[in-house]
CSV table of C-alpha atoms in Angstrom, one decimal:
chain,number,residue,atom,x,y,z
A,1483,MET,CA,9.0,-19.9,7.9
A,1484,SER,CA,7.7,-16.3,7.9
A,1485,VAL,CA,5.2,-15.2,5.3
A,1486,THR,CA,7.9,-13.0,3.7
A,1487,ALA,CA,10.3,-15.9,3.5
A,1488,ALA,CA,7.7,-18.2,2.0
A,1489,VAL,CA,6.8,-15.6,-0.6
A,1490,ARG,CA,10.4,-15.1,-1.7
A,1491,GLU,CA,11.1,-18.8,-1.8
A,1492,GLU,CA,8.0,-19.5,-4.0
A,1493,LEU,CA,8.7,-16.6,-6.3
A,1494,ALA,CA,12.3,-17.8,-6.8
A,1495,HIS,CA,10.9,-21.0,-8.3
A,1496,VAL,CA,8.5,-19.4,-10.7
A,1497,GLU,CA,9.3,-20.5,-14.2
A,1498,GLN,CA,11.3,-17.9,-16.1
A,1499,GLY,CA,9.6,-16.7,-19.2
A,1500,ARG,CA,10.9,-14.8,-22.3
A,1501,ASP,CA,14.2,-12.9,-22.2
A,1502,CYS,CA,12.4,-9.6,-21.8
A,1503,CYS,CA,10.7,-10.8,-18.6
A,1504,VAL,CA,14.0,-12.2,-17.3
A,1505,ARG,CA,15.7,-8.9,-18.0
A,1506,ALA,CA,12.9,-6.9,-16.3
A,1507,GLU,CA,12.9,-9.2,-13.2
A,1508,LEU,CA,16.7,-9.1,-13.0
A,1509,SER,CA,16.8,-5.3,-13.2
A,1510,ALA,CA,14.3,-4.9,-10.3
A,1511,LEU,CA,16.1,-7.6,-8.3
A,1512,LEU,CA,19.5,-6.0,-8.6
A,1513,ARG,CA,18.1,-2.5,-8.3
A,1514,LEU,CA,16.4,-3.2,-4.9
A,1515,GLY,CA,18.6,-5.9,-3.5
A,1516,GLY,CA,22.1,-4.5,-3.9
A,1517,SER,CA,24.2,-1.6,-4.9
A,1518,VAL,CA,26.9,-0.5,-7.3
A,1519,THR,CA,30.3,-0.3,-5.8
A,1520,LEU,CA,33.4,1.7,-6.8
A,1521,SER,CA,36.9,0.8,-5.9
A,1522,GLU,CA,40.4,0.9,-7.3
A,1523,ARG,CA,39.5,-2.0,-9.5
A,1524,GLY,CA,36.6,0.0,-11.0
A,1525,ILE,CA,32.9,-0.5,-11.0
A,1526,GLY,CA,31.5,-3.5,-9.2
A,1527,TYR,CA,28.2,-4.7,-7.9
A,1528,THR,CA,27.1,-6.5,-4.7
A,1529,PHE,CA,23.7,-8.2,-4.3
A,1530,GLU,CA,22.6,-9.6,-0.9
A,1531,THR,CA,19.7,-11.8,0.3
A,1532,SER,CA,18.8,-14.3,3.0
A,1533,THR,CA,17.2,-16.6,0.4
A,1534,GLY,CA,19.5,-19.0,-1.3
A,1535,ALA,CA,17.1,-19.7,-4.1
A,1536,VAL,CA,16.9,-16.0,-4.9
A,1537,VAL,CA,20.7,-15.6,-5.3
A,1538,ARG,CA,20.8,-18.7,-7.5
A,1539,ARG,CA,18.0,-17.3,-9.7
A,1540,ALA,CA,19.9,-14.0,-10.1
A,1541,ARG,CA,23.0,-15.9,-11.1
A,1542,ILE,CA,21.1,-18.0,-13.7
A,1543,ALA,CA,19.4,-14.9,-15.1
A,1544,LEU,CA,22.8,-13.0,-15.4
A,1545,ASP,CA,24.2,-15.9,-17.3
A,1546,ARG,CA,21.1,-16.3,-19.6
A,1547,ILE,CA,20.9,-12.6,-20.5
A,1548,HIS,CA,24.6,-11.6,-20.4
A,1549,GLY,CA,26.6,-14.8,-20.5
A,1550,VAL,CA,28.4,-13.8,-17.3
A,1551,ARG,CA,29.8,-17.2,-16.6
A,1552,ARG,CA,31.2,-17.5,-20.1
A,1553,ASP,CA,32.7,-14.0,-20.2
A,1554,ASP,CA,36.3,-14.0,-18.9
A,1555,ARG,CA,36.2,-10.2,-18.5
A,1556,VAL,CA,33.5,-10.5,-15.7
A,1557,GLU,CA,34.3,-11.9,-12.3
A,1558,GLU,CA,31.3,-13.4,-10.5
A,1559,TRP,CA,31.3,-15.2,-7.1
A,1560,ILE,CA,28.9,-16.0,-4.2
A,1561,GLU,CA,29.8,-15.5,-0.6
A,1562,VAL,CA,27.9,-17.3,2.2
A,1563,HIS,CA,27.8,-15.6,5.7
A,1564,ALA,CA,26.6,-17.6,8.7
A,1565,PRO,CA,24.1,-16.1,11.1
A,1566,GLY,CA,25.6,-13.6,13.6
A,1567,GLY,CA,25.6,-10.0,14.7
A,1568,LEU,CA,22.6,-8.2,13.3
A,1569,HIS,CA,21.6,-11.1,11.0
A,1570,ALA,CA,19.7,-14.0,12.5
A,1571,ALA,CA,19.7,-15.9,9.1
A,1572,THR,CA,22.4,-17.0,6.7
A,1573,ARG,CA,23.2,-14.2,4.2
A,1574,TYR,CA,24.2,-14.8,0.6
A,1575,ARG,CA,26.1,-12.2,-1.4
A,1576,LEU,CA,26.5,-12.2,-5.2
A,1577,ARG,CA,29.5,-10.1,-6.3
A,1578,LEU,CA,30.3,-8.9,-9.7
A,1579,ALA,CA,33.6,-7.2,-10.8
A,1580,GLY,CA,35.6,-6.5,-13.9
A,1581,ALA,CA,33.8,-5.5,-17.1
A,1582,VAL,CA,30.3,-5.2,-15.5
A,1583,ALA,CA,29.5,-1.7,-16.7
A,1584,PRO,CA,27.8,-2.9,-19.9
A,1585,VAL,CA,25.7,-5.4,-17.9
A,1586,LEU,CA,24.6,-2.8,-15.3
A,1587,THR,CA,23.9,-0.2,-18.1
A,1588,ASP,CA,21.7,-2.7,-19.9
A,1589,LEU,CA,19.8,-3.4,-16.7
A,1590,GLY,CA,19.2,0.3,-16.1
A,1591,LEU,CA,21.5,0.7,-13.0
A,1592,LEU,CA,24.0,2.9,-14.8
A,1593,ASN,CA,23.5,5.6,-17.4
A,1594,ARG,CA,25.4,5.7,-20.6
A,1595,THR,CA,28.2,7.7,-18.9
A,1596,GLY,CA,28.6,5.0,-16.3
A,1597,ARG,CA,27.1,6.8,-13.4
A,1598,PRO,CA,24.6,5.1,-11.1
A,1599,VAL,CA,20.9,6.3,-11.6
A,1600,ASP,CA,17.8,6.0,-9.5
A,1601,GLY,CA,14.6,4.5,-10.9
A,1602,ILE,CA,13.4,1.5,-12.9
A,1603,ALA,CA,14.0,2.0,-16.6
A,1604,PRO,CA,10.6,2.4,-18.4
A,1605,ARG,CA,11.9,0.5,-21.4
A,1606,LEU,CA,12.2,-2.7,-19.2
A,1607,SER,CA,8.6,-2.7,-18.0
A,1608,ARG,CA,6.3,-1.4,-20.8
A,1609,ARG,CA,4.5,-4.7,-21.4
A,1610,ARG,CA,2.3,-6.3,-18.8
A,1611,CYS,CA,4.5,-9.4,-18.6
A,1612,ASP,CA,7.5,-7.3,-18.0
A,1613,ALA,CA,5.7,-5.2,-15.3
A,1614,ILE,CA,4.8,-8.5,-13.5
A,1615,ALA,CA,8.4,-9.7,-13.8
A,1616,SER,CA,9.6,-6.3,-12.3
A,1617,VAL,CA,7.3,-6.6,-9.4
A,1618,ARG,CA,8.4,-10.2,-8.8
A,1619,GLY,CA,12.0,-9.1,-8.7
A,1620,ALA,CA,11.2,-6.3,-6.3
A,1621,LEU,CA,9.3,-8.7,-4.0
A,1622,MET,CA,12.2,-11.1,-3.9
A,1623,ALA,CA,14.8,-8.4,-3.3
A,1624,ALA,CA,13.1,-6.1,-0.8
A,1625,GLY,CA,9.5,-7.1,-0.3
A,1626,SER,CA,7.9,-7.9,3.0
A,1627,VAL,CA,4.4,-9.1,3.9
A,1628,THR,CA,3.0,-8.8,7.4
A,1629,ASP,CA,1.6,-11.7,9.3
A,1630,PRO,CA,-2.1,-11.7,8.3
A,1631,GLU,CA,-3.1,-12.2,11.9
A,1632,GLY,CA,-2.2,-8.6,12.3
A,1633,ALA,CA,-3.1,-5.6,10.1
A,1634,PRO,CA,-2.3,-7.1,6.6
A,1635,HIS,CA,-0.2,-5.1,4.2
A,1636,LEU,CA,2.6,-5.4,1.7
A,1637,GLU,CA,5.7,-3.2,1.7
A,1638,ILE,CA,8.8,-2.9,-0.6
A,1639,ARG,CA,11.8,-0.9,0.4
A,1640,ALA,CA,13.4,1.3,-2.3
A,1641,ALA,CA,16.7,3.2,-2.3
A,1642,GLY,CA,15.3,6.4,-3.8
A,1643,LYS,CA,12.2,8.3,-4.7
A,1644,ALA,CA,12.3,7.6,-8.4
A,1645,THR,CA,12.4,3.9,-7.9
A,1646,ALA,CA,9.7,4.0,-5.3
A,1647,THR,CA,7.4,6.1,-7.5
A,1648,THR,CA,7.8,3.8,-10.5
A,1649,LEU,CA,7.4,0.7,-8.4
A,1650,ALA,CA,4.1,2.0,-7.0
A,1651,GLN,CA,2.8,2.5,-10.5
A,1652,LEU,CA,3.9,-1.1,-11.4
A,1653,LEU,CA,2.2,-2.5,-8.3
A,1654,VAL,CA,-1.1,-0.8,-9.4
A,1655,ARG,CA,-0.8,-2.4,-12.8
A,1656,CYS,CA,-0.4,-5.8,-11.0
A,1657,GLY,CA,-3.5,-5.4,-8.8
A,1658,GLY,CA,-2.1,-3.4,-6.0
A,1659,ALA,CA,-4.8,-0.8,-5.9
A,1660,GLY,CA,-3.9,2.2,-3.7
A,1661,ALA,CA,-0.1,1.4,-3.7
A,1662,ARG,CA,1.8,4.6,-2.8
A,1663,ALA,CA,5.4,5.6,-2.3
A,1664,ALA,CA,6.3,7.2,1.1
A,1665,LEU,CA,9.4,8.4,2.9
A,1666,LYS,CA,9.5,7.0,6.4
A,1667,ASP,CA,12.4,7.2,8.8
A,1668,GLY,CA,14.7,8.2,6.0
A,1669,GLN,CA,13.7,5.1,3.9
A,1670,TRP,CA,11.6,5.2,0.8
A,1671,ARG,CA,8.9,2.5,0.8
A,1672,VAL,CA,6.1,1.4,-1.4
A,1673,VAL,CA,3.1,0.3,0.6
A,1674,VAL,CA,-0.1,-1.6,-0.2
A,1675,LYS,CA,-2.4,-1.4,2.9
A,1676,SER,CA,-5.4,-3.2,1.5
A,1677,GLY,CA,-5.3,-6.9,2.3
A,1678,GLU,CA,-7.2,-7.7,-0.8
A,1679,ALA,CA,-4.9,-5.6,-3.0
A,1680,ALA,CA,-1.8,-7.1,-1.4
A,1681,GLY,CA,-3.1,-10.6,-2.0
A,1682,ALA,CA,-3.8,-9.7,-5.7
A,1683,VAL,CA,-0.1,-8.6,-6.1
A,1684,LEU,CA,1.2,-11.8,-4.6
A,1685,ALA,CA,-1.1,-13.9,-6.8
A,1686,THR,CA,-0.2,-11.9,-10.0
A,1687,ALA,CA,3.5,-12.2,-9.2
A,1688,GLY,CA,3.3,-16.0,-9.0
A,1689,ALA,CA,3.3,-16.7,-5.2
A,1690,HIS,CA,0.0,-18.6,-5.5
A,1691,THR,CA,0.5,-21.0,-2.6
A,1692,ALA,CA,1.8,-18.3,-0.2
A,1693,PHE,CA,-1.1,-16.1,-1.3
A,1694,LEU,CA,-3.7,-18.8,-0.6
A,1695,ARG,CA,-2.4,-19.5,2.9
A,1696,TRP,CA,-2.0,-15.8,3.6
A,1697,ASP,CA,-5.4,-14.8,2.3
A,1698,ALA,CA,-7.1,-17.7,4.2
A,1699,ALA,CA,-5.5,-16.4,7.4
A,1700,ARG,CA,-6.5,-12.8,6.6
A,1701,LEU,CA,-10.1,-13.8,6.0
A,1702,ARG,CA,-10.1,-15.8,9.3
A,1703,ARG,CA,-8.9,-12.7,11.1
A,1704,GLU,CA,-11.6,-10.5,9.4
A,1705,LEU,CA,-14.3,-13.0,10.3
A,1706,ARG,CA,-13.1,-13.1,13.9
A,1707,GLY,CA,-13.1,-9.3,14.0
A,1708,GLU,CA,-16.7,-9.2,12.5
A,1709,ALA,CA,-17.9,-11.8,15.0
A,1710,ASN,CA,-16.3,-9.9,17.9
A,1711,ARG,CA,-17.8,-6.6,16.7
A,1712,ALA,CA,-21.2,-8.3,16.4
A,1713,ALA,CA,-20.9,-9.8,19.9
A,1714,ASN,CA,-19.8,-6.5,21.4
A,1715,ALA,CA,-22.8,-4.8,19.7
A,1716,ASP,CA,-25.2,-7.4,21.0
A,1717,ARG,CA,-23.8,-7.0,24.5
A,1718,ALA,CA,-24.0,-3.3,24.3
A,1719,ASN,CA,-27.6,-3.5,22.9
A,1720,LEU,CA,-28.6,-5.9,25.7
A,1721,ALA,CA,-27.0,-3.6,28.3
A,1722,ARG,CA,-28.9,-0.6,27.0
A,1723,ALA,CA,-32.1,-2.6,26.9
A,1724,VAL,CA,-31.7,-3.9,30.4
A,1725,SER,CA,-30.8,-0.4,31.6
A,1726,ALA,CA,-33.9,1.1,29.8
A,1727,SER,CA,-36.1,-1.7,31.3
A,1728,ALA,CA,-34.8,-1.0,34.8
A,1729,ARG,CA,-35.6,2.7,34.4
A,1730,GLN,CA,-39.0,2.0,33.1
A,1731,VAL,CA,-39.8,-0.4,36.0
A,1732,ALA,CA,-38.5,2.1,38.5
A,1733,ALA,CA,-40.7,4.8,36.9
A,1734,ILE,CA,-43.8,2.5,37.1
A,1735,GLN,CA,-43.1,1.7,40.7
A,1736,GLN,CA,-42.9,5.5,41.4
A,1737,ALA,CA,-46.1,6.0,39.6
A,1738,LEU,CA,-47.8,3.4,41.7
A,1739,ALA,CA,-46.7,5.2,44.8
A,1740,THR,CA,-47.5,8.7,43.7
A,1741,LEU,CA,-50.4,8.6,41.2
A,1742,ASP,CA,-54.0,7.6,41.4
A,1743,TRP,CA,-53.7,4.4,39.4
A,1744,GLU,CA,-57.4,4.2,38.6
A,1745,GLN,CA,-57.4,7.6,37.0
A,1746,LEU,CA,-54.6,6.7,34.5
A,1747,ALA,CA,-55.6,6.0,30.9
A,1748,PRO,CA,-56.4,2.3,30.5
A,1749,GLU,CA,-53.8,1.9,27.7
A,1750,MET,CA,-51.1,3.4,30.0
A,1751,ARG,CA,-52.0,1.1,32.8
A,1752,ASP,CA,-51.9,-1.9,30.5
A,1753,ALA,CA,-48.5,-1.0,29.2
A,1754,ALA,CA,-47.1,-0.5,32.7
A,1755,LEU,CA,-48.5,-3.8,34.0
A,1756,ALA,CA,-47.1,-5.7,31.0
A,1757,ARG,CA,-43.7,-4.1,31.6
A,1758,LEU,CA,-43.7,-5.0,35.3
A,1759,ALA,CA,-44.6,-8.6,34.5
A,1760,ASN,CA,-42.0,-8.9,31.8
A,1761,PRO,CA,-39.0,-6.8,32.8
A,1762,GLU,CA,-36.6,-8.6,30.5
A,1763,ALA,CA,-38.8,-8.4,27.4
A,1764,SER,CA,-38.1,-5.9,24.6
A,1765,LEU,CA,-40.5,-3.1,23.9
A,1766,ALA,CA,-41.7,-4.9,20.8
A,1767,GLU,CA,-42.4,-8.0,22.9
A,1768,VAL,CA,-44.3,-6.0,25.5
A,1769,GLY,CA,-46.4,-4.4,22.7
A,1770,GLY,CA,-47.3,-7.9,21.5
A,1771,LEU,CA,-48.7,-8.7,24.9
A,1772,LEU,CA,-51.2,-5.9,24.8
A,1773,GLU,CA,-54.8,-6.1,23.5
A,1774,PRO,CA,-54.8,-4.9,20.8
A,1775,PRO,CA,-51.1,-5.4,20.1
A,1776,VAL,CA,-49.1,-2.2,19.5
A,1777,GLY,CA,-45.6,-1.4,18.2
A,1778,LYS,CA,-42.6,-0.7,20.4
A,1779,ALA,CA,-42.8,3.1,19.6
A,1780,THR,CA,-46.3,3.2,21.1
A,1781,VAL,CA,-45.2,1.3,24.2
A,1782,HIS,CA,-42.3,3.6,24.6
A,1783,ARG,CA,-44.5,6.7,24.4
A,1784,ARG,CA,-46.9,5.4,27.0
A,1785,LEU,CA,-44.2,4.4,29.4
A,1786,ALA,CA,-42.4,7.7,28.9
A,1787,ARG,CA,-45.7,9.6,29.5
A,1788,LEU,CA,-46.2,7.6,32.7
A,1789,ALA,CA,-42.6,8.3,33.9
A,1790,SER,CA,-43.1,12.0,33.2
A,1791,LEU,CA,-46.3,12.1,35.3
A,1792,ALA,CA,-44.7,10.2,38.1
A,1793,GLU,CA,-41.7,12.6,38.1
A,1794,GLN,CA,-44.0,15.7,38.1
A,1795,SER,CA,-46.0,14.3,41.0
A,1796,ALA,CA,-43.1,13.3,43.2
A,1797,PRO,CA,-42.4,16.7,44.8
A,1798,ALA,CA,-46.1,17.3,45.5
A,1799,GLY,CA,-46.4,14.2,47.5
A,1800,GLY,CA,-48.9,12.4,45.4
A,1801,SER,CA,-50.8,14.7,43.2
A,1802,ARG,CA,-53.4,13.0,41.0
A,1803,LEU,CA,-53.9,12.9,37.3
A,1804,ARG,CA,-56.9,15.0,36.3
């Protein structure tokens, strides 16, 4: 099961709270998971999902808040479509027909004149519990969570700018720091790119088990990345040290061939001999071998001075230090 499917399945089994929370969740669920339809029979609604538990939750909420099953004026039915075509999974459709306008108006999908509107009604998400319920409904309807082995982020598709903008604000209230609405490829989306913030949204919405598994995988990925970066840095530092040591040894060998060794300063000769005897040692280690011991900066200056003298003397065929 994918991370997204696991999140939706778990959220669909979160205990439903007060009526205000159920209404807020249902509004977001229907807003992002379906569409209002118009036909010769009048206004209708179609909700579609690949998670059976989600469509059952929507049906239960509709009956709890609006008594849909007991209202003879409202027609309600579920269609099940087997995998095929563009869909690799079973699809469930919840359809509403008949006197559904009052239901859709109460949930903020229609205005008082019966026209479809974009956005999530502010009256349905003022309290924190309602904001959390709205985010839960949005995640069940149109949320997706990337595999934490890749770049972790959370995304929710939205039909319009107003819905996306309001949803981004709700996500921030639920721990999704940095959530933003963006239009990409003609589709409005709300994105949380921080793995930590995405995890906070999942946990707040109620997907605790999915969050723990997802966050553990995310942390493993980050630790592997840090270990790889450290290993790469160590290899790069070692390569630089080996390269620097090789240059120093070559400079010392040139100095031996072109300079009067006995006329070099004693501390310069000592540093050069210590480096020749310990080509793999660090400058700090070479400095520790000298008497008295010196720091790596001092060793570096002495060897650099020796290399400069050797380079200056090479064209002259062995000029001596005076």
